[in-house]
Coordinates of C-alpha atoms in Angstrom, one line a residue:
M238 CA 136.3 -8.0 108.5
A239 CA 134.4 -10.3 110.9
S240 CA 133.9 -13.9 109.7
K241 CA 130.4 -15.1 109.0
R242 CA 129.0 -16.9 112.1
K243 CA 127.9 -20.5 111.6
T244 CA 124.5 -21.5 112.9
L245 CA 124.2 -25.1 114.2
C246 CA 120.9 -27.0 114.0
V247 CA 119.8 -29.3 116.8
N248 CA 120.9 -32.4 114.8
Q249 CA 124.4 -31.1 114.4
K250 CA 124.7 -30.3 118.1
V251 CA 123.4 -33.8 119.0
A252 CA 126.0 -35.3 116.7
L253 CA 128.8 -33.4 118.5
I254 CA 127.5 -34.6 121.9
R255 CA 127.2 -38.2 120.8
A256 CA 130.8 -38.1 119.4
I257 CA 132.1 -36.9 122.8
E258 CA 130.0 -39.4 124.7
K259 CA 131.6 -42.2 122.7
G260 CA 135.0 -41.2 124.0
E261 CA 136.3 -38.8 121.2
K262 CA 138.3 -35.9 122.5
K263 CA 136.6 -32.5 122.4
S264 CA 139.6 -31.0 120.5
D265 CA 139.3 -33.8 117.9
V266 CA 135.6 -33.3 117.6
G267 CA 136.1 -29.6 117.1
K268 CA 138.6 -30.1 114.3
R269 CA 136.5 -32.7 112.6
F270 CA 133.3 -30.5 112.6
G271 CA 135.2 -27.3 112.0
F272 CA 134.2 -25.4 115.3
S273 CA 136.3 -23.6 117.9
P274 CA 137.0 -25.1 121.4
S275 CA 134.7 -22.5 123.0
T276 CA 131.8 -23.5 120.7
I277 CA 132.3 -27.2 121.6
A278 CA 132.6 -26.4 125.3
T279 CA 129.3 -24.4 125.2
I280 CA 127.4 -27.2 123.4
W281 CA 128.8 -29.8 125.9
K282 CA 127.8 -27.6 128.8
N283 CA 124.2 -27.4 127.5
K284 CA 124.0 -31.0 126.4
V285 CA 121.0 -31.9 128.7
K286 CA 118.9 -29.1 127.2
I287 CA 119.9 -29.9 123.7
L288 CA 119.1 -33.6 124.0
Q289 CA 115.8 -32.8 125.7
A290 CA 115.0 -30.4 122.8
E291 CA 115.7 -33.1 120.3
T292 CA 113.4 -35.6 122.1
E293 CA 110.6 -33.1 122.3
R294 CA 111.0 -32.1 118.7
S295 CA 111.0 -35.7 117.5
S296 CA 107.9 -36.6 119.6
C297 CA 105.7 -33.8 118.6
K298 CA 106.9 -33.2 115.0
R299 CA 104.5 -34.5 112.4
I300 CA 106.0 -35.2 109.0
R301 CA 103.4 -35.3 106.2
K302 CA 103.2 -38.1 103.8
P303 CA 104.5 -37.3 100.3
K304 CA 102.0 -36.5 97.6
F305 CA 103.5 -39.1 95.2
E306 CA 104.4 -42.1 97.4
D307 CA 105.7 -44.3 94.6
L308 CA 108.0 -41.6 93.5
D309 CA 109.2 -41.0 97.0
K310 CA 110.0 -44.8 97.5
A311 CA 111.8 -44.9 94.2
M312 CA 113.9 -41.9 95.1
V313 CA 114.9 -43.3 98.5
T314 CA 115.8 -46.7 96.9
W315 CA 117.9 -44.9 94.2
F316 CA 119.6 -42.6 96.8
H317 CA 120.7 -45.5 99.0
K318 CA 121.9 -47.4 96.0
Q319 CA 124.2 -44.5 95.1
C320 CA 125.4 -44.3 98.7
S321 CA 126.2 -48.0 98.6
N322 CA 128.3 -47.4 95.5
N323 CA 130.1 -44.5 97.2
V324 CA 128.7 -42.0 94.6
P325 CA 128.4 -38.5 96.1
I326 CA 124.9 -37.0 95.6
S327 CA 124.1 -33.3 95.6
G328 CA 120.8 -31.5 95.8
P329 CA 120.6 -30.7 92.1
V330 CA 121.3 -34.3 91.3
L331 CA 118.5 -35.5 93.5
K332 CA 116.1 -33.0 92.0
T333 CA 117.0 -34.0 88.4
K334 CA 116.6 -37.7 89.2
A335 CA 113.2 -37.0 90.9
E336 CA 111.9 -35.3 87.7
H337 CA 113.2 -38.2 85.6
F338 CA 111.4 -40.7 87.8
A339 CA 108.2 -38.5 87.7
Q340 CA 108.2 -38.8 83.9
Q341 CA 108.6 -42.6 84.1
F342 CA 105.6 -42.7 86.4
G343 CA 103.6 -40.5 84.1
I344 CA 103.3 -37.7 86.8
I345 CA 102.6 -34.4 85.0
D346 CA 102.2 -31.9 87.8
F347 CA 105.5 -32.5 89.6
K348 CA 108.3 -30.0 90.1
A349 CA 111.4 -30.9 92.1
S350 CA 111.6 -27.5 93.8
E351 CA 113.8 -26.6 96.8
G352 CA 110.8 -27.0 99.0
W353 CA 110.3 -30.6 97.7
L354 CA 114.0 -31.3 98.2
G355 CA 113.9 -30.0 101.8
K356 CA 110.9 -32.1 102.8
F357 CA 112.3 -35.2 101.1
K358 CA 115.6 -34.9 103.0
Q359 CA 113.7 -34.2 106.3
R360 CA 111.4 -37.3 105.8
H361 CA 114.3 -39.6 105.3
N362 CA 116.9 -37.9 107.6
I363 CA 119.2 -37.3 104.6
T364 CA 122.3 -35.2 105.2
Y365 CA 125.3 -34.6 102.9
G366 CA 128.8 -35.4 104.0
K367 CA 132.1 -36.9 102.9
I368 CA 131.7 -40.5 101.7
S369 CA 134.4 -42.9 102.8
R370 CA 135.4 -45.2 100.0
Q371 CA 135.9 -48.9 100.9
A372 CA 137.9 -51.5 99.0
L373 CA 135.9 -53.3 96.4
N374 CA 137.8 -56.6 96.7
V375 CA 138.3 -58.1 100.2
D376 CA 140.7 -61.0 101.1
L377 CA 141.5 -62.7 104.3
N378 CA 144.1 -60.1 105.1
V379 CA 141.4 -57.5 105.2
T380 CA 139.2 -59.7 107.3
N381 CA 142.0 -60.4 109.8
S382 CA 142.9 -56.7 109.9
W383 CA 139.3 -55.7 110.8
L384 CA 139.2 -58.3 113.6
I385 CA 142.6 -57.2 114.9
N386 CA 142.4 -53.4 114.5
V387 CA 138.7 -52.4 114.4
W388 CA 136.7 -55.0 116.3
P389 CA 138.5 -54.8 119.7
K390 CA 137.7 -51.1 120.0
L391 CA 134.0 -51.7 119.3
N392 CA 133.8 -54.8 121.5
E393 CA 135.2 -53.1 124.6
Q394 CA 132.5 -50.5 124.6
Y395 CA 129.6 -53.0 124.9
T396 CA 128.7 -56.2 126.7
P397 CA 127.7 -59.4 124.8
D398 CA 124.1 -58.7 125.7
D399 CA 124.3 -55.3 123.8
I400 CA 126.1 -56.5 120.6
F401 CA 123.8 -57.5 117.8
N402 CA 124.1 -58.9 114.3
A403 CA 121.3 -58.8 111.8
G404 CA 120.9 -60.2 108.3
E405 CA 118.4 -61.6 105.8
T406 CA 117.9 -65.0 104.1
G407 CA 115.6 -66.2 101.4
I408 CA 113.2 -69.1 101.8
F409 CA 110.9 -71.0 99.4
Y410 CA 108.1 -71.0 101.9
R411 CA 105.6 -73.2 100.0
L412 CA 108.0 -75.7 98.6
T413 CA 107.8 -79.4 99.6
P414 CA 110.6 -82.0 99.2
D415 CA 108.9 -83.8 96.3
K416 CA 108.8 -80.5 94.3
A417 CA 112.3 -79.3 95.2
L418 CA 114.0 -81.5 92.6
K419 CA 111.9 -80.1 89.9
F420 CA 113.2 -76.6 90.5
K421 CA 116.8 -77.5 91.1
G422 CA 119.2 -75.2 89.3
E423 CA 116.5 -72.8 88.3
K424 CA 117.0 -69.1 88.9
C425 CA 114.5 -67.2 91.1
M426 CA 114.0 -64.2 88.8
G427 CA 110.4 -64.7 87.8
G428 CA 107.8 -67.3 87.0
K429 CA 106.5 -70.0 89.4
L430 CA 109.6 -70.2 91.6
S431 CA 109.6 -66.5 92.3
K432 CA 106.1 -66.7 93.8
E433 CA 107.3 -69.4 96.2
R434 CA 109.9 -67.2 97.9
I435 CA 110.0 -64.8 100.8
T436 CA 112.8 -62.9 102.6
V437 CA 113.3 -63.3 106.3
F438 CA 115.3 -60.6 108.4
V439 CA 116.7 -61.8 111.7
A440 CA 118.7 -60.2 114.5
A441 CA 120.1 -61.6 117.8
N442 CA 122.7 -60.6 120.4
M443 CA 126.1 -62.1 121.0
S444 CA 125.1 -63.8 124.3
G445 CA 122.1 -65.5 122.6
T446 CA 119.8 -64.1 125.3
E447 CA 117.8 -61.8 123.0
K448 CA 116.3 -62.5 119.5
R449 CA 114.4 -59.7 117.8
K450 CA 111.0 -60.4 116.4
I451 CA 111.7 -61.5 112.8
M452 CA 110.6 -59.6 109.7
V453 CA 109.1 -61.5 106.8
I454 CA 109.0 -59.8 103.4
G455 CA 106.5 -61.2 100.9
K456 CA 105.1 -60.1 97.5
S457 CA 101.5 -59.5 98.4
K458 CA 100.8 -56.4 100.5
N459 CA 97.6 -57.8 102.1
P460 CA 97.5 -61.6 101.8
R461 CA 93.9 -62.9 101.9
C462 CA 94.8 -65.4 104.6
F463 CA 95.7 -62.4 106.9
K464 CA 92.1 -61.1 106.8
N465 CA 90.6 -60.5 110.3
I466 CA 93.9 -61.5 112.0
K467 CA 94.3 -59.4 115.1
R468 CA 98.1 -60.0 115.6
L469 CA 100.8 -61.6 113.5
P470 CA 103.7 -63.3 115.3
V471 CA 106.2 -61.6 112.9
T472 CA 106.6 -58.1 111.3
Y473 CA 105.2 -58.5 107.8
K474 CA 106.2 -56.2 104.9
A475 CA 105.8 -56.6 101.1
N476 CA 107.2 -55.4 97.8
N477 CA 107.0 -56.7 94.2
L478 CA 110.3 -58.7 94.5
A479 CA 109.9 -60.0 98.1
W480 CA 113.4 -58.6 98.7
M481 CA 114.9 -56.5 101.4
T482 CA 115.2 -52.9 100.3
S483 CA 117.0 -49.9 101.8
I484 CA 113.5 -48.4 102.7
L485 CA 112.4 -51.5 104.6
F486 CA 115.8 -51.8 106.4
E487 CA 115.7 -48.1 107.5
E488 CA 112.1 -48.4 108.7
E489 CA 112.9 -51.5 110.8
I490 CA 116.2 -50.0 112.3
R491 CA 114.6 -46.7 113.2
K492 CA 111.6 -48.5 114.8
W493 CA 114.1 -50.6 116.8
D494 CA 116.1 -47.5 117.8
A495 CA 112.9 -45.8 119.2
E496 CA 112.0 -49.0 121.1
L497 CA 115.3 -49.1 123.0
K498 CA 114.4 -46.0 125.0
G499 CA 117.9 -45.1 126.1
R500 CA 119.6 -48.5 126.0
K501 CA 122.7 -48.3 123.8
I502 CA 123.5 -51.2 121.5
L503 CA 126.0 -52.0 118.8
L504 CA 124.5 -53.4 115.5
I505 CA 126.8 -55.0 113.0
V506 CA 125.5 -55.7 109.5
D507 CA 127.0 -56.6 106.2
N508 CA 127.8 -54.0 103.6
C509 CA 125.1 -54.7 101.0
P510 CA 122.9 -52.4 98.8
A511 CA 119.9 -52.8 101.2
H512 CA 121.8 -51.7 104.3
P513 CA 122.4 -47.9 104.1
N514 CA 124.5 -46.1 106.7
L515 CA 121.8 -44.4 108.8
S516 CA 122.3 -41.1 110.6
N517 CA 120.6 -39.6 113.6
L518 CA 120.2 -42.9 115.5
N519 CA 119.9 -42.2 119.2
N520 CA 120.4 -45.7 120.7
I521 CA 122.0 -47.8 118.0
E522 CA 125.6 -47.5 116.9
M523 CA 125.6 -49.2 113.5
T524 CA 128.8 -50.5 111.9
F525 CA 129.6 -52.6 108.9
F526 CA 131.7 -55.7 108.2
P527 CA 134.3 -55.3 105.4
S528 CA 132.8 -55.7 101.9
N529 CA 132.2 -59.2 100.6
T530 CA 132.8 -61.0 103.9
R531 CA 129.2 -61.9 104.6
S532 CA 129.8 -65.7 104.2
I533 CA 132.6 -65.9 106.7
M534 CA 132.1 -63.0 109.1
Q535 CA 128.4 -62.5 109.7
P536 CA 127.1 -64.8 112.6
M537 CA 123.5 -64.9 111.3
N538 CA 124.8 -66.3 108.0
L539 CA 126.7 -69.1 109.6
N540 CA 124.8 -71.5 111.8
V541 CA 121.8 -69.3 112.8
M542 CA 120.0 -69.1 109.5
K543 CA 120.8 -72.7 108.7
S544 CA 119.2 -73.7 112.0
L545 CA 116.1 -71.4 111.4
K546 CA 115.5 -73.0 108.0
G547 CA 116.0 -76.5 109.3
H548 CA 113.4 -76.0 112.0
Y549 CA 111.0 -74.4 109.4
K550 CA 111.3 -77.2 107.0
K551 CA 110.8 -79.8 109.7
K552 CA 107.5 -78.1 110.5
I553 CA 106.4 -78.3 106.9
L554 CA 107.3 -82.0 106.8
M555 CA 105.4 -82.6 110.1
E556 CA 102.4 -80.8 108.5
I557 CA 102.6 -83.1 105.4
I558 CA 103.0 -86.3 107.4
E559 CA 100.3 -85.4 110.0
S560 CA 97.8 -84.6 107.2
D561 CA 98.7 -87.6 105.1
G562 CA 99.9 -85.4 102.3
N563 CA 96.7 -83.3 102.1
T564 CA 98.1 -79.9 102.9
S565 CA 99.1 -76.7 101.3
I566 CA 101.2 -73.9 102.9
N567 CA 99.9 -70.3 102.7
M568 CA 101.5 -67.2 104.0
L569 CA 99.7 -67.4 107.4
D570 CA 101.1 -70.9 107.9
A571 CA 104.5 -69.7 106.8
V572 CA 104.7 -66.8 109.3
N573 CA 103.5 -69.0 112.2
F574 CA 106.0 -71.8 111.3
L575 CA 108.8 -69.2 111.0
S576 CA 108.0 -67.6 114.4
K577 CA 108.0 -71.0 116.1
A578 CA 111.2 -72.0 114.2
W579 CA 112.9 -68.8 115.4
E580 CA 112.0 -69.6 119.0
E581 CA 113.6 -73.0 118.6
V582 CA 117.0 -71.6 117.5
T583 CA 119.0 -72.0 120.7
A584 CA 121.2 -69.4 122.5
E585 CA 124.0 -71.9 122.1
T586 CA 123.7 -72.0 118.3
I587 CA 123.8 -68.1 118.3
R588 CA 126.9 -68.0 120.6
H589 CA 128.6 -70.6 118.5
S590 CA 128.0 -68.5 115.3
F591 CA 129.6 -65.4 116.9
R592 CA 132.6 -67.6 117.9
H593 CA 132.8 -69.1 114.4
A594 CA 132.9 -65.5 113.0
G595 CA 135.8 -64.6 115.3
L596 CA 133.7 -62.1 117.3
R597 CA 133.5 -64.1 120.5
S598 CA 136.1 -66.1 122.4
N599 CA 135.5 -69.5 124.0
L600 CA 134.2 -68.7 127.5
A601 CA 134.2 -71.0 130.5
N602 CA 131.0 -71.8 132.4
A603 CA 130.6 -71.6 136.2
E604 CA 132.4 -75.0 136.6
G605 CA 135.4 -73.8 134.5
E606 CA 134.4 -75.9 131.5
I607 CA 134.7 -74.5 128.0
E608 CA 131.3 -74.4 126.3
Q609 CA 130.9 -76.9 123.6
F610 CA 128.6 -76.6 120.6
E611 CA 126.0 -79.4 120.5
K612 CA 124.4 -79.9 117.1
E613 CA 121.1 -81.3 118.3
D614 CA 119.1 -78.5 116.9
D615 CA 121.0 -78.8 113.6
I616 CA 120.1 -82.4 113.0
S617 CA 119.6 -83.1 109.3
L618 CA 116.1 -83.7 107.9
S619 CA 117.1 -87.2 106.8
E620 CA 118.2 -88.1 110.4
W621 CA 115.1 -86.4 111.9
I622 CA 112.6 -88.3 109.6
I623 CA 114.3 -91.6 110.4
Q624 CA 114.2 -90.9 114.1
S625 CA 110.5 -90.0 113.8
N626 CA 109.9 -93.6 112.7
T627 CA 107.0 -92.7 110.4
L628 CA 105.9 -93.7 106.9
H629 CA 106.8 -91.3 104.1
T630 CA 107.5 -91.2 100.4
F631 CA 110.6 -88.9 100.4
T632 CA 113.9 -90.2 99.1
P633 CA 117.2 -89.1 100.5
E634 CA 117.7 -87.1 97.2
D635 CA 114.4 -85.3 97.7
L636 CA 115.4 -84.3 101.2
Q637 CA 118.9 -83.2 100.2
N638 CA 117.6 -81.0 97.4
Y639 CA 115.0 -79.6 99.8
V640 CA 117.7 -78.6 102.2
E641 CA 120.0 -77.0 99.6
I642 CA 117.6 -75.4 97.2
D643 CA 117.4 -72.0 98.9
E644 CA 120.8 -72.0 100.4
N645 CA 122.2 -69.1 98.3
L646 CA 118.9 -67.4 97.4
V647 CA 119.4 -63.7 96.5
T648 CA 117.7 -61.3 98.9
T649 CA 118.8 -58.0 97.4
I650 CA 120.8 -56.7 94.4
L651 CA 121.9 -53.4 93.0
L652 CA 118.8 -52.2 91.1
T653 CA 118.8 -50.4 87.8
D654 CA 116.4 -47.5 87.4
E655 CA 114.0 -49.9 85.7
G656 CA 114.3 -52.3 88.6
I657 CA 113.6 -49.5 91.1
L658 CA 110.4 -48.6 89.2
N659 CA 109.3 -52.3 89.0
A660 CA 109.9 -52.7 92.7
V661 CA 107.3 -50.0 93.7
T662 CA 104.7 -50.6 90.9
K663 CA 102.9 -53.7 89.6
S664 CA 101.7 -54.4 86.1
E665 CA 98.0 -55.4 85.6
E666 CA 99.2 -59.0 84.8
E667 CA 101.0 -59.2 88.2
Q668 CA 98.0 -57.8 90.1
K669 CA 95.8 -60.4 88.4
E670 CA 98.2 -63.2 89.3
D671 CA 98.4 -62.0 92.9
E672 CA 94.6 -61.9 93.2
E673 CA 94.5 -65.5 91.9
E674 CA 97.1 -66.6 94.4
E675 CA 95.1 -64.9 97.2
Q676 CA 92.0 -66.8 96.3
L677 CA 93.9 -70.0 96.9
D678 CA 95.1 -68.7 100.3
K679 CA 91.5 -68.2 101.6
V680 CA 91.4 -69.4 105.3
T681 CA 88.4 -70.8 107.1
I682 CA 88.2 -69.1 110.5
P683 CA 87.4 -71.5 113.4
S684 CA 84.2 -70.7 115.3
I685 CA 84.1 -70.0 119.0
Q686 CA 82.2 -73.3 119.4
Q687 CA 85.0 -75.2 117.6
A688 CA 87.6 -73.5 119.8
L689 CA 85.7 -74.3 123.0
D690 CA 85.4 -78.0 122.0
A691 CA 89.1 -78.2 121.1
A692 CA 90.1 -76.6 124.5
K693 CA 87.9 -79.1 126.4
L694 CA 89.4 -82.0 124.5
L695 CA 93.0 -80.9 125.0
E696 CA 92.4 -80.3 128.7
K697 CA 91.0 -83.8 129.1
Y698 CA 93.9 -85.3 127.0
L699 CA 96.5 -83.7 129.4
L700 CA 94.7 -85.3 132.4
F701 CA 95.4 -88.8 131.0
H702 CA 98.8 -88.3 129.2
E703 CA 100.7 -85.4 130.8
D704 CA 102.2 -85.1 134.3
D705 CA 103.6 -81.6 133.9
P706 CA 101.4 -79.4 136.2
K707 CA 102.5 -76.2 134.5
L708 CA 101.3 -77.4 131.1
S709 CA 98.0 -78.4 132.5
Q710 CA 97.6 -75.1 134.2
N711 CA 98.3 -73.2 131.0
M712 CA 95.8 -75.3 129.1
A713 CA 93.2 -74.7 131.8
Q714 CA 93.9 -70.9 131.5
I715 CA 93.3 -71.1 127.7
H716 CA 90.1 -73.0 128.3
R717 CA 88.8 -70.4 130.7
K718 CA 89.6 -67.6 128.3
I719 CA 87.8 -69.2 125.4
Q720 CA 84.9 -70.1 127.6
K721 CA 84.6 -66.5 128.8
K722 CA 84.5 -65.3 125.2
Y723 CA 81.9 -68.0 124.4
W724 CA 79.5 -66.7 127.0
Q725 CA 80.1 -63.1 126.2
N726 CA 79.2 -63.8 122.6
K727 CA 76.1 -65.8 123.8
Q728 CA 74.9 -62.8 125.9
V729 CA 75.3 -60.4 122.9
Q730 CA 73.3 -62.8 120.7
T731 CA 70.6 -63.0 123.4
K732 CA 70.3 -59.2 123.6
K733 CA 70.0 -59.0 119.8
T734 CA 67.2 -61.7 119.8
N735 CA 65.3 -59.9 122.6
F736 CA 65.6 -56.6 120.7
F737 CA 63.8 -58.0 117.6
K738 CA 60.9 -59.6 119.6

């Protein structure tokens, strides 16, 4: 009796091709996927057509939004949580959990049918497979073993320009030094302090030549201060906890994967609940550090995030001093400060962090000298404020607490079912509180006349105080652009006036 023939979908064929492209032997790929050598040979022969079919399908395929978006978000969060715990999930289990969540949301007309399951899996690229269990407790022997046995094989396939690390950190974005002492030792699980926090997701390559646009995660979906803003300098997302979630992580990585357009990179992340192992990535090979090694192996968590926070807090101090204490920081200020702070994190700091983590060796420059790490961009706030030679009311204790208060801020945890539901819904009380906060964040938009006057003033200032021709040219260009917009607006207003005569 003839055996039943297996039918492969495009995704499976692409997975086979990608495995061979990464150097795996065809015979080993065949054994792993359970297909004969002739099947593997045929797929490899037709790889150009298969990859083209995948591209065309992904570009023209339109996936509809789910009918119940909160339920969908809760299910994805729960699914990734189970995967992080190495819990195998089947179709029936997914359907049962979906109906449970539907009851919690008060959704009456929902049935977790096979059709719903298929669409859910398709929307989130979910496939079933064997789950590799990792050790729960990691010691230095495991860390060293990974660096000796796993890392060299990954490292040799990519250049330093194409090896990236990504991670998140928490920041109390409104907090000033004089208030930091008040909150010392308090847990950020609710109340006033929780409203002060945001999560920042950063990524950079090993050579320090490329830093990805940072993602900021806040609590308010549409902060009032963002109204009429045409372009933010960061990617902004929101959820009730202002934490990184598996949904936000997947959205960002898949967006990044699409932007690479054929460039292949290696992305290393820590093994936490918010970082699911994503399938069907075309340009990003994602791998994980051993569990519980974030503090000693992840470059972003070593000097990079410390430097980012240092620059951010300096900008808040500068704002306070420049305004003689009459300032308050809203979310628009925060994202602008963070974007500028990220620009000021040097390539040298990033390279040093990769070396500190054991991922990069000490390399000599063109003159044969070993690169040394200079800590100029990591100068302490106390030293910086002394060097600035300005009057202030901050004590050394204020500044030290200010530096340390969000050092170990939690950015994600394993959520319970109740926590998942709370993460995607808001109570009436929370909505009211957010509305009150947004009222305080109202921003006065500068007029075109104010912008033109400021441009003229700055251009004149540079004539007397700056000998850098490039800076003066850039300012003149800004002046011309604002002036052009001023006259365009004036012409529009003139036409409107003539119309009503």
